Amino acid sequence: MASILVTGGAGYIGSHMTHALLDRGDNVVVLDNLSTGVRDLVAPDATFVQGDVGDEGLVRRILRDARIDAVAHFAGSVVVPESVAHPLRYYANNTAKSCALVDACLSEGVRHFLFSSTAAVYGLGEGKPAREDAQTQPINPYGRSKLVTEWALADAALAHDLRYVALRYFNVAGADPEGRTGQSTPRATHLIKRACEVALNPELELDIFGTDFPTIDGTGVRDYIHVSDLIAAHILALDHLDRGGEPKILNCGYGRGFSVRQVIDAVSAAAGHELRVCTSPRRPGDPAHLIADASRIKAELGWTPRHDSLDEIVQTALAWEQTKGRVCPPAKSRSRTEAAWNGWGTVSQDIQPAP
Ligand code: UD1
């Protein structure tokens, strides 16, 4: 049994990770500032601390007092157009705070670190499945803010006793098959989430951004990965670090793509009716294709996809949207420890937690 700090554990992917860790018997502390996270997505058996990963005093106290063995760092900003409008926020939130978190780990003797990176580091890609050793040429501040963090981790691992795995996510979608968590991010922009919202609300319409790409039907092609398979990759990465494994950078995708129109067809089939759609110009910076070469993670971690059907991805996303995707129930009761840590996070750092 290990103690794991999950940053961003009230968010879409972090909340799935928390459930997976608890399922295998780990202790989990979730640190989330709730800027985009939802308190009720945090698994009830995790200890929740409302606070910021950039708050060094808070982070160090959690690492020490909860005897954290490894950090899974999901907290961050993920909206590409927002990163173009507010680049410094992305460098501050994704890069500077990640560096501060790694520094706190080094100070407190935490040596295992998982980092949520992104396929956006590849930029426009080379028109073929992206391998981890392909040139990284991100075309937006979001991708650059993650790539710089990968570099910082690589340098820190060379200089210090730190081992990490950076997972480059392709297009994560779907929801926990048991219905315990899913994507409830307010104002989500991701295609499958948006398509599910449109399927359930006759007043909404889905924009298809670009119909003139050099793809099978003119719309953008992406490698959609079920969130449960993504989380399985994280668990394997933790096991790898536990075995003393070396730092790694690994793609998380299936190596096959679907176009926007194919996704819309799948959501229409799951919903049992056509979606209202309209066509719009391309979004700035959208590549035509972005597909993973997934051979390295399969070979090096033994990762085997178990949910790699677009229909399953879409059905679980739609099921979540129908139940809890839009409505967040009121907060549940909080534990004593949690209340104490919340005191640390929100009150002056000099104030001691309640006994
Ligand atoms: C981007 C990043 C990805 C990152 C993710 C995190 C790039 C190339 N990819 O994914 O690495 O993990 O953000 O936020 O930067 N679309 C529509 N209508 C919509 C929404 C999307 O047509 O309402 C289209 C897009 O133009 C694109 C596809 O659907 O072709 C997927 O878009 P989206 O779900 O937003 O993800 P990416 O931009 O591919």
CSV table of C-alpha atoms and ligand atoms in Angstrom, one decimal:
chain,number,residue,atom,x,y,z
A,1,MET,CA,0.0,0.0,0.0
A,2,ALA,CA,1.4,3.4,-1.0
A,3,SER,CA,0.5,7.0,-0.2
A,4,ILE,CA,0.0,9.0,-3.3
A,5,LEU,CA,-0.6,12.7,-3.7
A,6,VAL,CA,-2.9,13.4,-6.7
A,7,THR,CA,-2.9,17.0,-7.7
A,8,GLY,CA,-5.9,18.0,-9.7
A,9,GLY,CA,-7.9,15.1,-8.2
A,10,ALA,CA,-11.1,17.0,-8.4
A,11,GLY,CA,-10.7,17.3,-12.2
A,12,TYR,CA,-11.7,14.9,-15.0
A,13,ILE,CA,-8.6,12.7,-15.3
A,14,GLY,CA,-7.3,13.2,-11.7
A,15,SER,CA,-10.6,12.0,-10.2
A,16,HIS,CA,-10.4,8.8,-12.3
A,17,MET,CA,-6.9,8.2,-11.0
A,18,THR,CA,-8.0,8.7,-7.4
A,19,HIS,CA,-10.6,5.9,-7.8
A,20,ALA,CA,-8.1,3.6,-9.4
A,21,LEU,CA,-5.5,4.1,-6.6
A,22,LEU,CA,-8.1,3.6,-3.9
A,23,ASP,CA,-9.4,0.5,-5.7
A,24,ARG,CA,-5.9,-1.0,-5.4
A,25,GLY,CA,-5.7,-0.1,-1.7
A,26,ASP,CA,-3.5,3.0,-1.7
A,27,ASN,CA,-4.0,6.0,0.5
A,28,VAL,CA,-4.7,9.1,-1.6
A,29,VAL,CA,-4.5,12.8,-0.8
A,30,VAL,CA,-6.1,15.0,-3.4
A,31,LEU,CA,-4.8,18.6,-3.7
A,32,ASP,CA,-7.0,20.8,-5.9
A,33,ASN,CA,-7.7,24.5,-5.8
A,34,LEU,CA,-11.2,23.9,-7.4
A,35,SER,CA,-10.5,26.5,-10.0
A,36,THR,CA,-11.9,24.1,-12.6
A,37,GLY,CA,-12.3,21.0,-10.5
A,38,VAL,CA,-15.5,19.9,-8.8
A,39,ARG,CA,-15.4,18.9,-5.2
A,40,ASP,CA,-18.0,16.2,-5.6
A,41,LEU,CA,-15.8,14.4,-8.1
A,42,VAL,CA,-13.3,13.6,-5.4
A,43,ALA,CA,-13.6,10.0,-4.3
A,44,PRO,CA,-15.2,9.9,-0.9
A,45,ASP,CA,-12.3,7.8,0.6
A,46,ALA,CA,-9.6,10.2,-0.5
A,47,THR,CA,-8.4,13.0,1.8
A,48,PHE,CA,-9.2,16.3,0.1
A,49,VAL,CA,-7.1,19.4,0.6
A,50,GLN,CA,-8.3,22.6,-1.1
A,51,GLY,CA,-5.1,24.4,-2.0
A,52,ASP,CA,-2.7,25.3,-4.8
A,53,VAL,CA,0.2,23.2,-6.0
A,54,GLY,CA,2.2,26.4,-6.1
A,55,ASP,CA,1.8,26.8,-2.3
A,56,GLU,CA,5.2,25.4,-1.2
A,57,GLY,CA,4.5,25.4,2.5
A,58,LEU,CA,1.2,23.5,2.1
A,59,VAL,CA,2.6,21.0,-0.4
A,60,ARG,CA,5.7,20.2,1.8
A,61,ARG,CA,3.5,19.7,4.8
A,62,ILE,CA,1.3,17.3,2.9
A,63,LEU,CA,4.2,15.4,1.5
A,64,ARG,CA,5.8,15.1,5.0
A,65,ASP,CA,2.7,14.4,7.2
A,66,ALA,CA,0.9,12.0,4.8
A,67,ARG,CA,4.2,10.2,4.1
A,68,ILE,CA,3.7,10.6,0.4
A,69,ASP,CA,5.6,8.0,-1.7
A,70,ALA,CA,4.7,9.4,-5.1
A,71,VAL,CA,3.1,12.4,-6.7
A,72,ALA,CA,0.7,12.1,-9.7
A,73,HIS,CA,0.5,15.7,-11.0
A,74,PHE,CA,-2.7,16.4,-13.0
A,75,ALA,CA,-3.4,20.0,-11.9
A,76,GLY,CA,-3.0,22.4,-14.8
A,77,SER,CA,-4.8,24.4,-17.5
A,78,VAL,CA,-5.8,22.6,-20.7
A,79,VAL,CA,-7.7,24.8,-23.0
A,80,VAL,CA,-5.6,25.5,-26.1
A,81,PRO,CA,-7.4,28.8,-27.3
A,82,GLU,CA,-7.3,30.1,-23.7
A,83,SER,CA,-3.5,29.5,-23.7
A,84,VAL,CA,-3.2,31.6,-26.8
A,85,ALA,CA,-5.1,34.5,-25.2
A,86,HIS,CA,-3.4,34.2,-21.8
A,87,PRO,CA,0.0,32.6,-22.4
A,88,LEU,CA,1.6,33.8,-19.1
A,89,ARG,CA,-1.1,32.1,-17.1
A,90,TYR,CA,-0.2,28.9,-18.8
A,91,TYR,CA,3.5,29.2,-18.1
A,92,ALA,CA,2.7,30.2,-14.5
A,93,ASN,CA,0.2,27.5,-13.9
A,94,ASN,CA,1.6,24.6,-15.9
A,95,THR,CA,5.3,25.3,-15.9
A,96,ALA,CA,6.3,27.4,-12.9
A,97,LYS,CA,4.0,25.6,-10.4
A,98,SER,CA,5.1,22.2,-11.7
A,99,CYS,CA,8.7,23.2,-11.1
A,100,ALA,CA,7.8,24.3,-7.6
A,101,LEU,CA,6.0,21.0,-6.9
A,102,VAL,CA,9.0,19.0,-8.1
A,103,ASP,CA,11.2,21.2,-5.9
A,104,ALA,CA,9.0,20.5,-2.9
A,105,CYS,CA,9.2,16.7,-3.7
A,106,LEU,CA,13.0,16.9,-3.7
A,107,SER,CA,13.1,18.8,-0.4
A,108,GLU,CA,10.8,16.2,1.2
A,109,GLY,CA,12.5,13.1,-0.2
A,110,VAL,CA,9.6,12.2,-2.6
A,111,ARG,CA,11.4,10.6,-5.6
A,112,HIS,CA,8.6,9.2,-7.8
A,113,PHE,CA,6.7,11.6,-10.0
A,114,LEU,CA,4.0,11.2,-12.7
A,115,PHE,CA,3.5,14.1,-15.1
A,116,SER,CA,0.5,14.7,-17.3
A,117,SER,CA,2.0,15.8,-20.6
A,118,THR,CA,0.3,16.2,-23.9
A,119,ALA,CA,0.3,15.3,-27.6
A,120,ALA,CA,0.3,19.1,-28.2
A,121,VAL,CA,4.1,18.9,-27.8
A,122,TYR,CA,4.2,17.4,-31.3
A,123,GLY,CA,2.6,20.5,-32.9
A,124,LEU,CA,1.4,19.8,-36.4
A,125,GLY,CA,2.9,16.4,-36.4
A,126,GLU,CA,4.6,14.8,-39.5
A,127,GLY,CA,1.5,13.3,-41.0
A,128,LYS,CA,2.2,9.9,-39.5
A,129,PRO,CA,1.7,8.5,-36.0
A,130,ALA,CA,3.9,10.5,-33.6
A,131,ARG,CA,6.7,8.6,-31.9
A,132,GLU,CA,8.1,9.9,-28.7
A,133,ASP,CA,11.5,10.7,-30.4
A,134,ALA,CA,9.8,12.8,-33.1
A,135,GLN,CA,10.6,16.5,-33.2
A,136,THR,CA,8.7,18.4,-30.6
A,137,GLN,CA,7.4,21.6,-32.1
A,138,PRO,CA,4.4,22.8,-30.2
A,139,ILE,CA,2.3,25.4,-31.9
A,140,ASN,CA,0.5,26.9,-28.9
A,141,PRO,CA,1.5,28.1,-25.4
A,142,TYR,CA,-0.4,25.1,-23.9
A,143,GLY,CA,1.9,22.6,-25.6
A,144,ARG,CA,5.0,24.7,-24.9
A,145,SER,CA,4.1,25.1,-21.2
A,146,LYS,CA,4.0,21.3,-20.9
A,147,LEU,CA,7.1,20.7,-23.0
A,148,VAL,CA,9.2,23.1,-20.9
A,149,THR,CA,8.0,21.1,-17.8
A,150,GLU,CA,9.2,17.9,-19.5
A,151,TRP,CA,12.6,19.5,-20.0
A,152,ALA,CA,12.7,20.6,-16.3
A,153,LEU,CA,11.8,17.1,-15.2
A,154,ALA,CA,14.6,15.6,-17.4
A,155,ASP,CA,17.1,18.1,-16.0
A,156,ALA,CA,16.0,17.6,-12.4
A,157,ALA,CA,16.2,13.8,-12.8
A,158,LEU,CA,19.8,14.1,-14.1
A,159,ALA,CA,20.9,16.4,-11.3
A,160,HIS,CA,18.9,14.8,-8.4
A,161,ASP,CA,17.6,11.5,-7.2
A,162,LEU,CA,14.3,11.9,-9.0
A,163,ARG,CA,12.5,9.4,-11.2
A,164,TYR,CA,9.5,10.3,-13.3
A,165,VAL,CA,7.3,9.2,-16.1
A,166,ALA,CA,5.8,11.9,-18.4
A,167,LEU,CA,2.7,10.6,-20.2
A,168,ARG,CA,1.8,12.4,-23.4
A,169,TYR,CA,-2.0,12.2,-23.6
A,170,PHE,CA,-3.7,12.2,-27.0
A,171,ASN,CA,-7.5,13.0,-26.9
A,172,VAL,CA,-8.8,11.7,-23.6
A,173,ALA,CA,-12.5,11.0,-23.5
A,174,GLY,CA,-15.2,8.7,-22.0
A,175,ALA,CA,-16.0,8.2,-18.3
A,176,ASP,CA,-15.6,5.6,-15.6
A,177,PRO,CA,-17.6,2.5,-16.7
A,178,GLU,CA,-18.9,2.2,-13.1
A,179,GLY,CA,-20.3,5.8,-13.4
A,180,ARG,CA,-18.4,7.0,-10.3
A,181,THR,CA,-16.8,10.0,-12.1
A,182,GLY,CA,-16.6,11.7,-15.5
A,183,GLN,CA,-16.1,15.0,-17.2
A,184,SER,CA,-18.0,17.8,-15.5
A,185,THR,CA,-15.6,20.6,-16.4
A,186,PRO,CA,-17.5,23.9,-16.7
A,187,ARG,CA,-17.5,25.4,-20.3
A,188,ALA,CA,-15.7,22.3,-21.7
A,189,THR,CA,-14.4,22.7,-25.3
A,190,HIS,CA,-13.5,19.1,-26.0
A,191,LEU,CA,-15.3,17.5,-28.9
A,192,ILE,CA,-16.8,14.4,-27.3
A,193,LYS,CA,-17.9,16.3,-24.2
A,194,ARG,CA,-19.4,19.0,-26.4
A,195,ALA,CA,-21.1,16.5,-28.7
A,196,CYS,CA,-22.7,14.8,-25.6
A,197,GLU,CA,-24.0,18.2,-24.4
A,198,VAL,CA,-25.5,18.9,-27.8
A,199,ALA,CA,-27.1,15.4,-27.9
A,200,LEU,CA,-28.9,16.1,-24.6
A,201,ASN,CA,-29.9,19.7,-25.3
A,202,PRO,CA,-32.0,20.4,-28.4
A,203,GLU,CA,-31.2,24.1,-28.1
A,204,LEU,CA,-27.5,23.5,-28.7
A,205,GLU,CA,-25.6,23.1,-31.9
A,206,LEU,CA,-22.2,21.6,-32.4
A,207,ASP,CA,-19.6,23.5,-34.5
A,208,ILE,CA,-17.5,21.4,-36.8
A,209,PHE,CA,-14.3,23.4,-36.9
A,210,GLY,CA,-12.9,22.9,-40.4
A,211,THR,CA,-14.2,20.8,-43.3
A,212,ASP,CA,-11.3,21.3,-45.7
A,213,PHE,CA,-8.5,19.3,-44.0
A,214,PRO,CA,-6.7,16.7,-46.1
A,215,THR,CA,-8.5,13.8,-44.2
A,216,ILE,CA,-11.0,11.1,-45.2
A,217,ASP,CA,-14.0,13.5,-44.9
A,218,GLY,CA,-12.3,16.9,-44.5
A,219,THR,CA,-12.6,17.1,-40.7
A,220,GLY,CA,-9.8,16.8,-38.2
A,221,VAL,CA,-8.7,13.4,-37.1
A,222,ARG,CA,-7.6,12.6,-33.5
A,223,ASP,CA,-6.6,9.5,-31.5
A,224,TYR,CA,-9.4,9.3,-28.8
A,225,ILE,CA,-8.3,7.3,-25.8
A,226,HIS,CA,-10.7,6.0,-23.1
A,227,VAL,CA,-9.9,7.6,-19.8
A,228,SER,CA,-9.8,4.2,-18.1
A,229,ASP,CA,-7.0,3.0,-20.4
A,230,LEU,CA,-5.2,6.2,-19.7
A,231,ILE,CA,-5.4,5.6,-16.0
A,232,ALA,CA,-4.2,2.0,-16.4
A,233,ALA,CA,-1.1,3.5,-18.1
A,234,HIS,CA,-0.5,5.7,-15.0
A,235,ILE,CA,-0.8,2.7,-12.6
A,236,LEU,CA,1.7,0.8,-14.7
A,237,ALA,CA,4.0,3.8,-14.7
A,238,LEU,CA,3.8,3.9,-10.9
A,239,ASP,CA,4.7,0.2,-10.7
A,240,HIS,CA,7.6,0.9,-13.1
A,241,LEU,CA,9.0,3.6,-10.7
A,242,ASP,CA,8.4,1.3,-7.7
A,243,ARG,CA,10.6,-1.4,-9.4
A,244,GLY,CA,13.4,1.2,-9.7
A,245,GLY,CA,12.7,2.0,-13.4
A,246,GLU,CA,14.3,4.8,-15.2
A,247,PRO,CA,12.6,8.0,-16.3
A,248,LYS,CA,10.4,7.7,-19.3
A,249,ILE,CA,8.3,9.7,-21.8
A,250,LEU,CA,5.4,7.7,-23.2
A,251,ASN,CA,2.6,8.4,-25.6
A,252,CYS,CA,-0.9,7.5,-24.4
A,253,GLY,CA,-3.1,6.8,-27.5
A,254,TYR,CA,-4.3,3.9,-29.5
A,255,GLY,CA,-2.5,4.5,-32.8
A,256,ARG,CA,-5.7,5.0,-34.8
A,257,GLY,CA,-7.8,8.1,-35.5
A,258,PHE,CA,-11.4,9.2,-36.0
A,259,SER,CA,-12.6,12.3,-37.8
A,260,VAL,CA,-15.0,14.8,-36.2
A,261,ARG,CA,-17.8,13.5,-38.4
A,262,GLN,CA,-17.1,9.9,-37.3
A,263,VAL,CA,-17.3,11.0,-33.7
A,264,ILE,CA,-20.6,12.8,-34.4
A,265,ASP,CA,-22.0,9.7,-36.0
A,266,ALA,CA,-21.0,7.6,-32.9
A,267,VAL,CA,-22.6,10.1,-30.5
A,268,SER,CA,-25.8,10.2,-32.7
A,269,ALA,CA,-25.9,6.4,-32.6
A,270,ALA,CA,-25.5,6.3,-28.9
A,271,ALA,CA,-28.1,9.1,-28.3
A,272,GLY,CA,-30.5,7.5,-30.8
A,273,HIS,CA,-31.0,10.7,-32.8
A,274,GLU,CA,-29.1,13.1,-35.1
A,275,LEU,CA,-27.1,16.0,-33.6
A,276,ARG,CA,-27.7,19.5,-34.6
A,277,VAL,CA,-24.4,20.6,-36.3
A,278,CYS,CA,-23.1,23.5,-38.2
A,279,THR,CA,-19.8,24.0,-40.0
A,280,SER,CA,-17.3,26.7,-39.0
A,281,PRO,CA,-13.8,27.7,-40.1
A,282,ARG,CA,-10.8,25.8,-38.8
A,283,ARG,CA,-9.7,26.7,-35.3
A,284,PRO,CA,-6.3,28.4,-35.3
A,285,GLY,CA,-3.6,25.9,-34.7
A,286,ASP,CA,-5.6,22.7,-35.2
A,287,PRO,CA,-3.6,20.0,-37.0
A,288,ALA,CA,-5.3,17.8,-39.6
A,289,HIS,CA,-4.2,14.5,-38.0
A,290,LEU,CA,-2.8,13.8,-34.6
A,291,ILE,CA,-2.3,10.1,-33.9
A,292,ALA,CA,0.0,8.3,-31.5
A,293,ASP,CA,2.6,5.7,-32.2
A,294,ALA,CA,1.8,3.6,-29.1
A,295,SER,CA,4.4,0.9,-29.5
A,296,ARG,CA,6.8,2.2,-26.8
A,297,ILE,CA,4.3,2.1,-23.9
A,298,LYS,CA,3.1,-1.3,-25.0
A,299,ALA,CA,6.6,-2.7,-25.2
A,300,GLU,CA,8.1,-0.9,-22.1
A,301,LEU,CA,5.2,-1.0,-19.7
A,302,GLY,CA,3.1,-3.9,-21.1
A,303,TRP,CA,0.2,-1.6,-21.5
A,304,THR,CA,-2.8,-3.2,-23.2
A,305,PRO,CA,-5.8,-1.2,-24.2
A,306,ARG,CA,-9.1,-2.6,-22.9
A,307,HIS,CA,-11.6,0.1,-23.9
A,308,ASP,CA,-10.4,1.0,-27.3
A,309,SER,CA,-13.8,1.2,-29.1
A,310,LEU,CA,-15.1,4.6,-30.1
A,311,ASP,CA,-18.6,3.4,-29.3
A,312,GLU,CA,-17.6,2.5,-25.7
A,313,ILE,CA,-15.9,5.9,-25.3
A,314,VAL,CA,-18.9,7.7,-26.5
A,315,GLN,CA,-21.5,5.6,-24.5
A,316,THR,CA,-19.7,6.1,-21.2
A,317,ALA,CA,-19.3,9.8,-21.9
A,318,LEU,CA,-23.0,10.1,-22.8
A,319,ALA,CA,-24.1,8.1,-19.7
A,320,TRP,CA,-22.1,10.4,-17.5
A,321,GLU,CA,-23.5,13.5,-19.2
A,322,GLN,CA,-27.0,12.2,-18.7
A,323,THR,CA,-26.5,11.6,-15.0
A,324,LYS,CA,-24.0,14.0,-13.5
A,325,GLY,CA,-22.3,15.7,-16.3
A,326,ARG,CA,-24.1,19.0,-15.8
A,327,VAL,CA,-25.3,18.9,-12.2
A,328,CYS,CA,-22.9,18.9,-9.2
A,329,PRO,CA,-24.6,17.6,-6.0
A,330,PRO,CA,-23.9,19.4,-2.8
A,331,ALA,CA,-20.6,18.8,-0.9
A,332,LYS,CA,-20.4,15.7,1.3
A,333,SER,CA,-19.2,15.8,4.9
A,334,ARG,CA,-15.5,16.3,5.4
A,335,SER,CA,-13.2,14.3,7.6
A,336,ARG,CA,-11.3,15.9,10.5
A,337,THR,CA,-8.0,15.5,8.8
A,338,GLU,CA,-9.4,17.1,5.7
A,339,ALA,CA,-10.8,20.0,7.6
A,340,ALA,CA,-7.4,20.5,9.3
A,341,TRP,CA,-5.6,20.5,6.0
A,342,ASN,CA,-8.2,22.8,4.5
A,343,GLY,CA,-7.3,25.1,7.3
A,344,TRP,CA,-3.7,24.9,6.3
A,345,GLY,CA,-4.5,25.6,2.7
A,346,THR,CA,-6.8,28.6,3.2
A,347,VAL,CA,-5.5,30.3,6.3
A,348,SER,CA,-2.1,31.8,7.0
A,349,GLN,CA,0.7,29.2,6.8
A,350,ASP,CA,1.8,30.1,10.3
A,351,ILE,CA,-1.4,28.8,11.8
A,352,GLN,CA,-1.2,25.3,13.0
A,353,PRO,CA,-3.9,22.8,12.0
A,354,ALA,CA,-6.6,21.9,14.4
A,355,PRO,CA,-5.7,18.9,16.5
B,1,UD1,C1,-5.9,19.6,-27.6
B,1,UD1,C2,-4.5,19.1,-27.7
B,1,UD1,C3,-4.4,17.9,-26.9
B,1,UD1,C4,-4.7,18.2,-25.5
B,1,UD1,C5,-6.1,18.7,-25.4
B,1,UD1,C6,-6.3,19.2,-24.0
B,1,UD1,C7,-3.5,19.9,-29.8
B,1,UD1,C8,-3.3,19.5,-31.2
B,1,UD1,N1,-4.2,18.9,-29.1
B,1,UD1,O1,-6.7,18.6,-28.2
B,1,UD1,O2,-3.0,17.4,-27.0
B,1,UD1,O3,-4.6,17.0,-24.7
B,1,UD1,O4,-6.3,19.8,-26.3
B,1,UD1,O5,-7.2,20.1,-23.9
B,1,UD1,O6,-3.3,21.0,-29.4
B,1,UD1,N2,-13.8,20.1,-32.6
B,1,UD1,C9,-15.0,20.5,-33.3
B,1,UD1,N3,-16.0,21.1,-32.6
B,1,UD1,C10,-15.9,21.3,-31.3
B,1,UD1,C11,-14.7,20.9,-30.6
B,1,UD1,C12,-13.7,20.3,-31.3
B,1,UD1,O7,-15.0,20.3,-34.5
B,1,UD1,O8,-16.9,21.8,-30.7
B,1,UD1,C13,-12.7,19.4,-33.4
B,1,UD1,C14,-11.4,20.1,-33.3
B,1,UD1,O9,-11.3,21.1,-34.3
B,1,UD1,C15,-10.5,18.9,-33.5
B,1,UD1,C16,-11.2,17.8,-32.8
B,1,UD1,O10,-12.6,18.2,-32.8
B,1,UD1,O11,-10.3,18.6,-34.8
B,1,UD1,C17,-10.7,17.6,-31.3
B,1,UD1,O12,-10.7,18.8,-30.7
B,1,UD1,P1,-10.6,18.9,-29.1
B,1,UD1,O13,-11.5,17.9,-28.5
B,1,UD1,O14,-10.8,20.3,-28.7
B,1,UD1,O15,-9.1,18.5,-28.7
B,1,UD1,P2,-7.7,18.9,-29.4
B,1,UD1,O16,-7.7,20.4,-29.8
B,1,UD1,O17,-7.4,17.9,-30.5
